[in-house]
Short mmCIF file of C-alpha atoms in Angstrom, two decimals:
data_model
loop_
_atom_site.label_atom_id
_atom_site.label_comp_id
_atom_site.label_asym_id
_atom_site.label_seq_id
_atom_site.Cartn_x
_atom_site.Cartn_y
_atom_site.Cartn_z
CA MET A 1 93.11 115.30 82.17
CA GLY A 2 92.15 118.96 82.62
CA LEU A 3 94.67 121.72 82.13
CA PRO A 4 95.47 124.15 84.97
CA LEU A 5 94.41 127.71 84.32
CA ASP A 6 97.96 128.98 83.99
CA HIS A 7 99.05 126.23 81.66
CA LYS A 8 101.29 127.31 78.82
CA PRO A 9 101.54 124.67 76.14
CA ARG A 10 105.02 123.47 75.34
CA PRO A 11 106.09 124.03 71.76
CA ILE A 12 105.41 120.93 69.73
CA THR A 13 108.58 119.46 68.29
CA TRP A 14 107.82 117.79 65.03
CA PRO A 15 110.07 115.09 63.61
CA ALA A 16 112.27 116.56 60.86
CA SER A 17 110.77 114.29 58.23
CA THR A 18 107.36 115.92 58.58
CA ARG A 19 108.40 119.49 57.96
CA SER A 20 108.59 119.29 54.23
CA LEU A 21 105.69 116.93 53.72
CA PRO A 22 103.07 118.59 51.57
CA HIS A 23 99.42 118.48 52.34
CA ARG A 24 96.65 119.13 49.91
CA GLU A 25 93.18 120.39 50.18
CA VAL A 26 90.47 119.31 47.83
CA GLU A 27 87.24 121.14 47.12
CA ARG A 28 85.14 118.44 48.70
CA GLY A 29 86.45 115.39 50.40
CA SER A 30 89.51 114.76 52.47
CA PHE A 31 92.04 117.21 53.74
CA LEU A 32 95.24 115.24 54.11
CA PRO A 33 97.74 116.59 56.62
CA PRO A 34 100.68 114.33 57.46
CA LEU A 35 98.80 112.69 60.33
CA GLN A 36 100.91 109.58 60.41
CA ALA A 37 103.92 111.64 61.40
CA LEU A 38 102.14 113.50 64.16
CA LYS A 39 101.85 112.51 67.78
CA LEU A 40 99.58 114.92 69.55
CA MET A 41 100.03 114.90 73.32
CA THR A 42 96.95 116.01 75.24
CA GLU A 43 98.99 118.08 77.65
CA THR A 44 100.14 120.28 74.73
CA LEU A 45 96.68 121.10 73.35
CA MET A 46 96.36 124.78 72.51
CA ASP A 47 93.34 126.63 73.75
CA PRO A 48 90.86 127.46 70.96
CA ALA A 49 91.78 131.15 70.78
CA GLU A 50 95.46 130.37 70.34
CA LEU A 51 94.66 127.68 67.80
CA ALA A 52 92.56 130.14 65.81
CA SER A 53 95.29 132.77 65.98
CA ARG A 54 97.96 130.36 64.76
CA ILE A 55 95.80 129.20 61.88
CA HIS A 56 95.15 132.80 60.89
CA ASN A 57 98.94 133.31 60.88
CA GLY A 58 99.42 130.37 58.54
CA ASP A 59 100.61 127.73 60.99
CA LYS A 60 100.09 124.41 59.19
CA ARG A 61 100.62 122.38 62.33
CA ALA A 62 97.81 124.27 63.99
CA GLU A 63 95.62 123.43 60.98
CA ALA A 64 96.50 119.76 61.42
CA GLU A 65 95.64 120.00 65.08
CA LEU A 66 92.24 121.44 64.19
CA PHE A 67 91.47 118.27 62.24
CA SER A 68 92.95 115.71 64.58
CA ARG A 69 91.49 117.31 67.69
CA TYR A 70 87.93 117.92 66.56
CA LYS A 71 87.30 115.28 63.92
CA ASN A 72 85.93 112.64 66.28
CA GLY A 73 83.57 114.98 68.09
CA VAL A 74 82.31 116.62 64.90
CA ARG A 75 81.64 113.25 63.32
CA GLN A 76 79.72 112.14 66.41
CA ILE A 77 77.48 115.23 66.13
CA ILE A 78 76.84 114.75 62.43
CA TRP A 79 76.18 111.04 62.68
CA ARG A 80 73.49 111.57 65.29
CA ILE A 81 71.61 113.75 62.82
CA THR A 82 72.21 111.90 59.56
CA GLY A 83 72.44 108.33 60.87
CA ASN A 84 74.62 107.50 57.89
CA ASP A 85 78.26 106.68 58.37
CA SER A 86 79.65 107.57 54.93
CA ARG A 87 77.72 110.83 54.83
CA ALA A 88 78.95 111.62 58.32
CA GLU A 89 82.54 111.10 57.21
CA GLU A 90 82.07 113.37 54.21
CA LEU A 91 80.29 116.10 56.12
CA THR A 92 82.91 116.00 58.87
CA GLN A 93 85.59 116.91 56.36
CA GLU A 94 83.34 119.58 54.91
CA THR A 95 82.67 121.07 58.34
CA LEU A 96 86.33 121.25 59.20
CA ILE A 97 87.18 122.79 55.84
CA VAL A 98 84.48 125.45 56.24
CA VAL A 99 85.75 126.34 59.69
CA LEU A 100 89.36 126.25 58.54
CA ARG A 101 88.63 128.79 55.82
CA ARG A 102 86.97 131.12 58.31
CA LEU A 103 89.92 130.81 60.66
CA ARG A 104 92.42 131.49 57.88
CA ALA A 105 90.47 134.57 56.94
CA GLY A 106 90.30 135.60 60.59
CA SER A 107 86.59 136.14 60.29
CA LEU A 108 85.50 134.22 63.37
CA ASP A 109 83.93 136.80 65.75
CA ASP A 110 84.95 135.12 68.98
CA PRO A 111 87.76 132.55 68.58
CA THR A 112 87.29 131.36 72.17
CA ARG A 113 83.96 129.94 71.03
CA LEU A 114 85.54 127.80 68.34
CA PRO A 115 84.07 124.53 69.71
CA ALA A 116 80.55 126.00 69.77
CA TYR A 117 81.02 127.29 66.20
CA LEU A 118 82.23 123.89 65.05
CA ALA A 119 79.25 122.19 66.68
CA GLN A 120 76.79 124.60 65.07
CA THR A 121 78.40 124.32 61.63
CA ALA A 122 78.33 120.55 61.87
CA ARG A 123 74.68 120.59 62.84
CA ASN A 124 73.72 122.99 60.04
CA LEU A 125 75.47 120.95 57.38
CA ALA A 126 73.94 117.72 58.65
CA ILE A 127 70.43 119.16 58.72
CA ALA A 128 70.89 120.59 55.20
CA GLU A 129 72.10 117.22 53.99
CA ASN A 130 69.08 115.51 55.49
CA ARG A 131 66.78 117.90 53.65
CA LYS A 132 68.62 117.27 50.38
CA GLU A 133 68.36 113.53 50.92
CA ARG A 134 64.63 113.72 51.53
CA ARG A 135 64.19 115.66 48.27
CA ARG A 136 66.34 113.11 46.44
CA GLN A 137 64.23 110.26 47.72
CA THR A 138 61.02 111.78 46.44
CA ASP A 139 62.56 112.10 42.97
CA THR A 140 64.02 108.62 42.65
CA ASP A 141 62.89 105.07 43.16
CA SER A 142 64.06 104.76 46.73
CA GLU A 143 63.18 101.06 46.91
CA ALA A 144 65.47 100.35 44.00
CA LEU A 145 68.27 102.26 45.70
CA GLU A 146 67.85 100.30 48.90
CA ASP A 147 68.12 97.01 47.02
CA ILE A 148 71.67 97.76 45.92
CA PRO A 149 73.94 96.09 48.49
CA ASP A 150 77.02 97.88 49.71
CA SER A 151 79.37 94.97 50.07
CA ALA A 152 82.36 97.09 51.09
CA VAL A 153 80.50 98.56 54.06
CA SER A 154 79.14 95.14 55.07
CA HIS A 155 82.58 93.60 55.09
CA ASP A 156 84.13 96.39 57.17
CA ARG A 157 81.21 96.37 59.51
CA ALA A 158 81.48 92.62 60.04
CA LEU A 159 85.18 92.97 60.83
CA HIS A 160 84.59 95.78 63.28
CA LEU A 161 81.73 93.98 64.95
CA ASN A 162 83.94 90.98 65.40
CA SER A 163 86.62 93.18 66.96
CA ALA A 164 84.18 94.80 69.37
CA ALA A 165 82.72 91.43 70.38
CA ASN A 166 86.18 89.99 71.02
CA ILE A 167 87.22 92.99 73.06
CA VAL A 168 84.08 92.83 75.17
CA ARG A 169 84.49 89.09 75.62
CA HIS A 170 88.03 89.64 76.88
CA LEU A 171 86.83 92.43 79.14
CA LEU A 172 84.03 90.34 80.67
CA ASN A 173 86.43 87.48 81.31
CA GLU A 174 88.71 89.66 83.39
CA PHE A 175 86.06 91.82 85.07
CA ARG A 176 85.72 91.18 88.80
CA PRO A 177 83.57 90.63 90.79
CA GLU A 178 80.81 88.86 88.92
CA ARG A 179 78.38 91.47 90.12
CA ASP A 180 80.12 94.07 87.97
CA ARG A 181 79.56 92.01 84.82
CA HIS A 182 75.89 91.86 85.59
CA VAL A 183 75.81 95.61 86.12
CA LEU A 184 77.37 96.15 82.67
CA ILE A 185 74.86 93.88 80.99
CA ARG A 186 71.89 95.42 82.74
CA HIS A 187 73.04 98.89 81.78
CA TYR A 188 74.36 98.47 78.24
CA LEU A 189 72.28 95.62 76.94
CA HIS A 190 69.00 95.87 78.81
CA ASP A 191 69.11 99.66 79.12
CA GLU A 192 67.83 99.51 82.68
CA ASP A 193 67.82 102.61 84.81
CA LYS A 194 70.65 103.24 87.23
CA GLU A 195 68.45 103.34 90.33
CA SER A 196 66.95 99.90 89.86
CA ILE A 197 70.34 98.37 89.06
CA CYS A 198 71.83 99.91 92.22
CA ARG A 199 68.92 98.76 94.33
CA GLU A 200 68.92 95.21 93.05
CA TRP A 201 72.65 94.78 93.43
CA GLY A 202 72.93 96.62 96.72
CA ILE A 203 75.43 99.19 95.40
CA ASN A 204 75.44 102.96 95.62
CA GLU A 205 75.56 105.39 92.73
CA SER A 206 79.25 106.06 93.10
CA THR A 207 80.09 102.34 92.80
CA PHE A 208 77.87 102.12 89.74
CA HIS A 209 79.73 104.97 88.06
CA VAL A 210 83.09 103.46 88.95
CA ILE A 211 82.09 100.13 87.37
CA LEU A 212 81.15 101.86 84.11
CA PHE A 213 84.25 104.01 84.17
CA ARG A 214 86.47 100.92 84.62
CA ALA A 215 84.72 99.22 81.72
CA ARG A 216 85.10 102.19 79.37
CA LYS A 217 88.73 102.65 80.32
CA ARG A 218 89.54 98.99 79.82
CA PHE A 219 87.66 98.93 76.53
CA LEU A 220 89.80 101.77 75.20
CA GLU A 221 92.98 100.11 76.48
CA LEU A 222 92.12 96.84 74.76
CA LEU A 223 91.29 98.73 71.60
CA THR A 224 94.69 100.37 71.55
CA LYS A 225 96.40 97.09 72.40
CA ARG A 226 94.84 95.48 69.37
CA GLY A 227 96.05 98.31 67.21
CA ILE A 228 92.52 99.42 66.38
CA ASN A 229 92.25 103.08 65.62
CA ARG A 230 89.54 104.65 67.77
CA THR A 231 88.17 106.50 64.80
CA ASP A 232 87.74 103.19 62.95
CA LEU A 233 85.70 101.79 65.81
CA PHE A 234 83.50 104.85 65.74
CA SER A 235 82.46 104.05 62.19
CA PHE A 236 80.40 101.02 63.02
CA VAL A 237 79.32 101.28 66.66
CA LEU A 238 76.84 103.99 65.90
CA VAL A 239 74.97 102.06 63.25
CA LEU A 240 73.97 99.31 65.67
CA MET B 1 78.04 123.58 80.60
CA SER B 2 81.46 124.11 82.20
CA ARG B 3 84.48 122.22 80.97
CA LEU B 4 84.00 118.52 81.58
CA GLU B 5 86.85 116.26 82.56
CA PRO B 6 86.44 112.77 81.08
CA ASP B 7 87.82 111.07 84.18
CA ASP B 8 85.26 112.65 86.43
CA GLU B 9 82.57 110.29 87.68
CA THR B 10 79.70 112.62 86.90
CA THR B 11 81.10 113.48 83.48
CA GLY B 12 81.41 109.82 82.66
CA TRP B 13 77.73 109.37 83.45
CA THR B 14 76.90 112.34 81.26
CA ALA B 15 78.82 110.73 78.41
CA GLU B 16 76.86 107.52 79.03
CA ARG B 17 73.55 109.39 78.83
CA TYR B 18 74.58 111.05 75.61
CA ALA B 19 75.71 107.74 74.11
CA ALA B 20 72.39 106.13 75.05
CA GLY B 21 70.37 109.05 73.67
CA HIS B 22 68.88 109.90 77.06
CA MET B 23 69.21 113.67 76.86
CA SER B 24 66.99 116.53 75.88
CA GLU B 25 67.89 118.45 72.74
CA GLN B 26 69.39 121.32 74.71
CA GLU B 27 71.38 118.97 76.91
CA GLU B 28 72.73 117.29 73.77
CA ARG B 29 73.80 120.61 72.29
CA ASP B 30 75.54 121.64 75.50
CA PHE B 31 77.26 118.28 75.74
CA GLU B 32 78.42 118.39 72.13
CA VAL B 33 80.17 121.70 72.71
CA ALA B 34 81.77 120.27 75.85
CA MET B 35 82.80 117.20 73.85
CA LEU B 36 84.58 119.41 71.33
CA GLU B 37 86.27 121.35 74.12
CA SER B 38 87.50 118.09 75.64
CA PRO B 39 88.23 115.60 72.83
CA ALA B 40 88.85 112.76 75.29
CA LEU B 41 85.16 113.02 76.16
CA ALA B 42 84.36 111.79 72.65
CA ASP B 43 86.47 108.72 73.49
CA GLN B 44 84.25 108.07 76.49
CA VAL B 45 81.17 108.27 74.31
CA ASN B 46 82.74 105.96 71.74
CA ALA B 47 83.74 103.50 74.46
CA ALA B 48 80.18 103.41 75.81
CA GLN B 49 78.87 102.82 72.30
CA GLY B 50 81.53 100.18 71.64
CA LEU B 51 80.65 98.31 74.84
CA ARG B 52 76.99 98.34 73.87
CA ALA B 53 77.76 97.16 70.34
CA GLY B 54 80.09 94.41 71.56
CA LEU B 55 77.59 93.10 74.09
CA ARG B 56 74.82 93.07 71.50
CA GLU B 57 77.00 91.14 69.11
CA LEU B 58 77.89 88.60 71.79
CA GLN B 59 74.21 88.23 72.61
CA THR B 60 73.37 87.72 68.95
CA ARG B 61 75.98 84.99 68.75
CA GLY B 62 74.59 83.33 71.87
CA ALA B 63 77.97 83.75 73.53
CA LEU B 64 76.92 85.91 76.45
CA SER B 65 75.46 83.44 78.93
CA SER B 66 78.60 81.31 78.94
CA LEU B 67 80.63 84.39 79.89
CA MET B 68 78.54 85.23 82.92
CA GLY B 69 79.84 83.58 86.03
CA ARG B 70 82.79 82.12 84.20
CA THR B 71 86.13 83.08 85.71
CA ARG B 72 89.63 81.94 85.01
CA PHE B 73 91.95 80.95 87.78
CA PRO B 74 95.56 79.89 87.76
CA VAL B 75 96.05 76.13 87.92
CA TRP B 76 97.26 76.16 91.52
CA HIS B 77 93.95 77.62 92.57
CA ALA B 78 92.34 74.27 91.81
CA ALA B 79 94.42 72.56 94.49
CA LEU B 80 93.66 75.33 96.94
CA ALA B 81 89.97 75.13 96.09
CA ALA B 82 89.97 71.36 96.62
CA ALA B 83 91.59 71.78 100.02
CA ALA B 84 89.02 74.41 100.95
CA VAL B 85 86.15 72.13 99.91
CA LEU B 86 87.51 69.31 102.09
CA LEU B 87 87.80 71.70 104.99
CA VAL B 88 84.20 72.86 104.56
CA ILE B 89 82.90 69.31 104.30
CA GLY B 90 84.76 68.39 107.47
CA ALA B 91 83.40 71.40 109.32
CA GLY B 92 79.91 70.64 108.05
CA VAL B 93 80.06 67.09 109.34
CA LEU B 94 81.05 68.35 112.78
CA PHE B 95 78.44 71.11 112.74
CA PHE B 96 75.59 68.95 111.49
CA GLY B 97 76.34 66.51 114.23
CA ARG B 98 75.48 69.19 116.78
CA HIS B 99 72.84 71.16 114.83
CA PRO B 100 70.58 68.92 112.79
CA GLN B 101 68.48 71.79 111.41
CA LEU B 102 69.84 74.62 109.34
CA PRO B 103 67.97 77.34 107.49
CA GLY B 104 67.97 76.76 103.72
CA PRO B 105 68.60 79.28 100.95
CA ARG B 106 66.94 82.64 101.53
CA VAL B 107 63.38 82.87 100.27
CA MET B 108 63.20 86.68 100.57
CA ALA B 109 65.81 89.42 100.77
CA SER B 110 66.19 93.18 100.45
CA SER B 111 68.49 92.85 97.43
CA VAL B 112 69.03 90.15 94.80
CA ALA B 113 72.66 89.92 95.84
CA GLN B 114 71.52 88.20 99.03
CA LEU B 115 69.57 85.49 97.21
CA SER B 116 70.93 82.35 95.63
CA ASP B 117 72.93 82.46 92.37
CA ALA B 118 69.84 81.37 90.47
CA ALA B 119 67.96 84.48 91.56
CA ARG B 120 70.41 87.23 90.70
CA VAL B 121 68.31 88.66 87.88
CA VAL B 122 64.81 90.05 88.39
CA THR B 123 62.45 88.31 85.99
CA ALA B 124 59.08 89.57 87.20
CA SER B 125 57.62 92.14 89.52
CA PHE B 126 54.34 92.38 91.39
CA ILE B 127 52.74 95.29 93.15
CA VAL B 128 51.46 94.46 96.61
CA ALA B 129 48.97 97.07 97.78
CA HIS B 130 45.56 97.41 99.36
CA THR B 131 42.85 98.26 96.86
CA ARG B 132 39.15 98.86 97.37
CA SER B 133 38.15 96.16 94.96
CA GLN B 134 40.37 93.52 96.49
CA THR B 135 38.71 90.68 98.35
CA GLY B 136 40.80 87.83 99.61
CA PRO B 137 44.55 87.37 99.32
CA ILE B 138 46.73 88.95 96.61
CA SER B 139 47.44 86.30 94.05
CA LEU B 140 51.05 85.74 92.91
CA THR B 141 51.23 83.30 90.02
CA LEU B 142 54.87 82.35 89.62
CA THR B 143 56.99 79.94 87.66
CA ARG B 144 59.93 77.90 88.81
CA HIS B 145 62.31 79.64 86.39
CA PRO B 146 65.53 80.89 87.96
CA GLY B 147 65.19 84.58 88.63
CA ALA B 148 64.09 86.86 91.44
CA ILE B 149 60.58 88.23 91.88
CA ASP B 150 60.50 91.90 92.80
CA LEU B 151 57.63 92.55 95.23
CA LYS B 152 56.85 96.25 95.19
CA ILE B 153 54.97 96.82 98.41
CA LEU B 154 53.03 100.06 98.76
CA PRO B 155 52.12 100.91 102.35
CA GLN B 156 49.04 103.00 102.91
CA ALA B 157 50.46 104.99 105.82
CA ALA B 158 52.79 107.89 105.02
CA ASP B 159 56.51 107.31 105.42
CA THR B 160 57.70 108.62 108.80
CA GLY B 161 61.37 108.33 107.86
CA GLY B 162 62.55 105.20 109.67
CA ASP B 163 63.18 101.73 108.30
CA TYR B 164 60.27 99.52 107.41
CA GLN B 165 60.26 96.09 109.02
CA VAL B 166 58.96 93.65 106.42
CA THR B 167 58.18 90.09 107.47
CA LEU B 168 57.11 87.15 105.35
CA ALA B 169 55.49 84.28 107.24
CA SER B 170 53.35 81.38 106.16
CA THR B 171 49.72 81.16 107.24
CA ASP B 172 49.34 77.74 105.72
CA PRO B 173 50.35 74.72 107.80
CA ILE B 174 51.65 73.07 104.63
CA THR B 175 54.13 75.81 103.54
CA SER B 176 55.74 76.31 106.97
CA ILE B 177 58.78 78.53 106.28
CA VAL B 178 60.95 80.18 108.87
CA PRO B 179 59.63 83.78 109.02
CA VAL B 180 61.92 86.17 107.14
CA GLU B 181 62.37 89.71 108.37
CA LEU B 182 63.89 92.61 106.41
CA HIS B 183 64.61 96.22 107.32
CA VAL B 184 64.33 98.43 104.25
CA ARG B 185 63.67 101.95 103.03
CA PRO B 186 61.29 102.71 100.18
CA ASP B 187 62.39 103.87 96.73
CA PRO B 188 61.69 107.47 95.60
CA ALA B 189 58.26 106.38 94.33
CA GLY B 190 57.33 105.05 97.77
CA PHE B 191 57.57 101.33 96.99
CA ILE B 192 59.29 98.97 99.39
CA HIS B 193 61.16 96.29 97.48
CA ALA B 194 61.41 92.72 98.72
CA TYR B 195 62.91 90.08 96.43
CA LEU B 196 61.62 86.52 96.41
CA ASP B 197 63.38 83.44 95.13
CA PRO B 198 60.63 81.34 93.50
CA THR B 199 62.87 78.27 93.34
CA VAL B 200 62.80 77.94 97.13
CA LEU B 201 59.27 79.23 97.75
CA ALA B 202 56.42 76.73 98.12
CA ALA B 203 52.90 77.32 96.84
CA GLY B 204 50.47 78.31 99.56
CA ASP B 205 49.23 81.15 101.71
CA TYR B 206 51.53 83.72 103.26
CA ARG B 207 51.27 87.03 105.02
CA ILE B 208 53.54 90.03 104.50
CA THR B 209 53.57 92.32 107.52
CA VAL B 210 54.92 95.86 107.17
CA ILE B 211 55.68 97.83 110.32
CA GLN B 212 56.96 101.36 110.64
CA GLY B 213 56.73 102.97 114.07
CA PRO B 214 53.16 102.61 115.31
CA HIS B 215 51.77 101.60 111.89
CA THR B 216 51.28 97.96 110.97
CA GLU B 217 49.83 96.68 107.72
CA GLN B 218 49.28 93.15 106.62
CA PHE B 219 49.04 91.83 103.08
CA PRO B 220 47.76 88.27 102.66
CA ILE B 221 49.20 86.66 99.54
CA ARG B 222 48.60 83.35 97.82
CA VAL B 223 51.47 81.87 95.84
CA SER B 224 50.77 79.38 93.08
CA PHE B 225 52.80 77.65 90.40
CA PRO B 226 50.46 76.58 87.61
CA GLN B 227 51.49 73.26 86.07
CA SER B 228 50.40 74.27 82.55
CA LEU B 229 53.06 77.00 82.16
CA PRO B 230 56.15 75.94 80.18
CA THR B 231 59.30 75.50 82.23
CA ARG B 232 61.43 77.39 79.67
CA PRO B 233 60.36 80.06 77.23
#
């Protein structure tokens, strides 16, 4: 999926209905570009410097691309630090808004390093949030807070868990040969090291990697087939 | 870290390590930048996490064991399978008529894939090595649970680079197995792995002989199956 060095992205042709759709930015919370009308093709991704330049010039589509392209990765980074899904969602929006403002102002020193800047901003905000949370917990009755059930999260989580289990069940049923199913279980469930799995099953490293690659690819295909948004799946897998 | 392509074998493994939390802090930071440069890489991480979550949920529901070894075939396969079984039975009758003795399931192998279906998962491991304090045979207390036993044999002589010939033979007139010979290389830690199937191994005295070039070492072992151990956890 890599782009050749001399790749020039084709201009993105947006459906006419999207051109006049407004989008609004709120002080804290969600930035709502017309994502439902967008279909971003990976082969037309702009390089970071061009993306930054277009945003600085007021290109709203480039701003939408900033969100759609980096949201998943930024949320992954923040979740690993905070361990809290709803906070991760909130801080992801905040990170992207902070970076968007810098890009609009043209104050990013080196636009080619946009991904590194995003990663660092995400990390800083997550660490700051963790510190705030620790201070909050010393000031309040944290046990009382923990006793309050979040029924909305539990319900969504149960649904997503069910989806993941069904997808994996389907995947295991069709995975051949049987050896490969055992390799998946030893790796993902038992967390065994690659070398011992290879040795015990008489496979080399390359075969091991191919088995995992097939499983990941099929998992994503089944996800899409079931109409599950990949970003929805992200929300619960990390809390397990 | 240079740009990572999510379809690349090595990159996929890197995404797996990140998803499992098996990276140093610096490696994580480098990977996160690479993940932002290549958004499809985040998909690989999510897929790895989704697979782990799905398997855990299936395990929690007790639905995993029934999925292992279960395969679906089209209906016409049943007829083909029946014909194949009849053919095998017929061939067996002819063959047994000429060769009354056949070796049974393998008692020892260089990988679990070569053992019976019941021994495809390693359930215990034992180190077989010479120690100063050891007097008498090395004791292996096993159970009859399905599952392979990983014997990690540590030769005293330095590895000269060729294959090790590992032989298991009985020294007890009661056990009397056909000697099993393997040709294996040690793992990076220097252990030679030989996998036993406890469901086809009898209690008694055995000897493991390890030969590499001019060096020969022998490890007497005593296998027992205590009656007091439960048959299922």
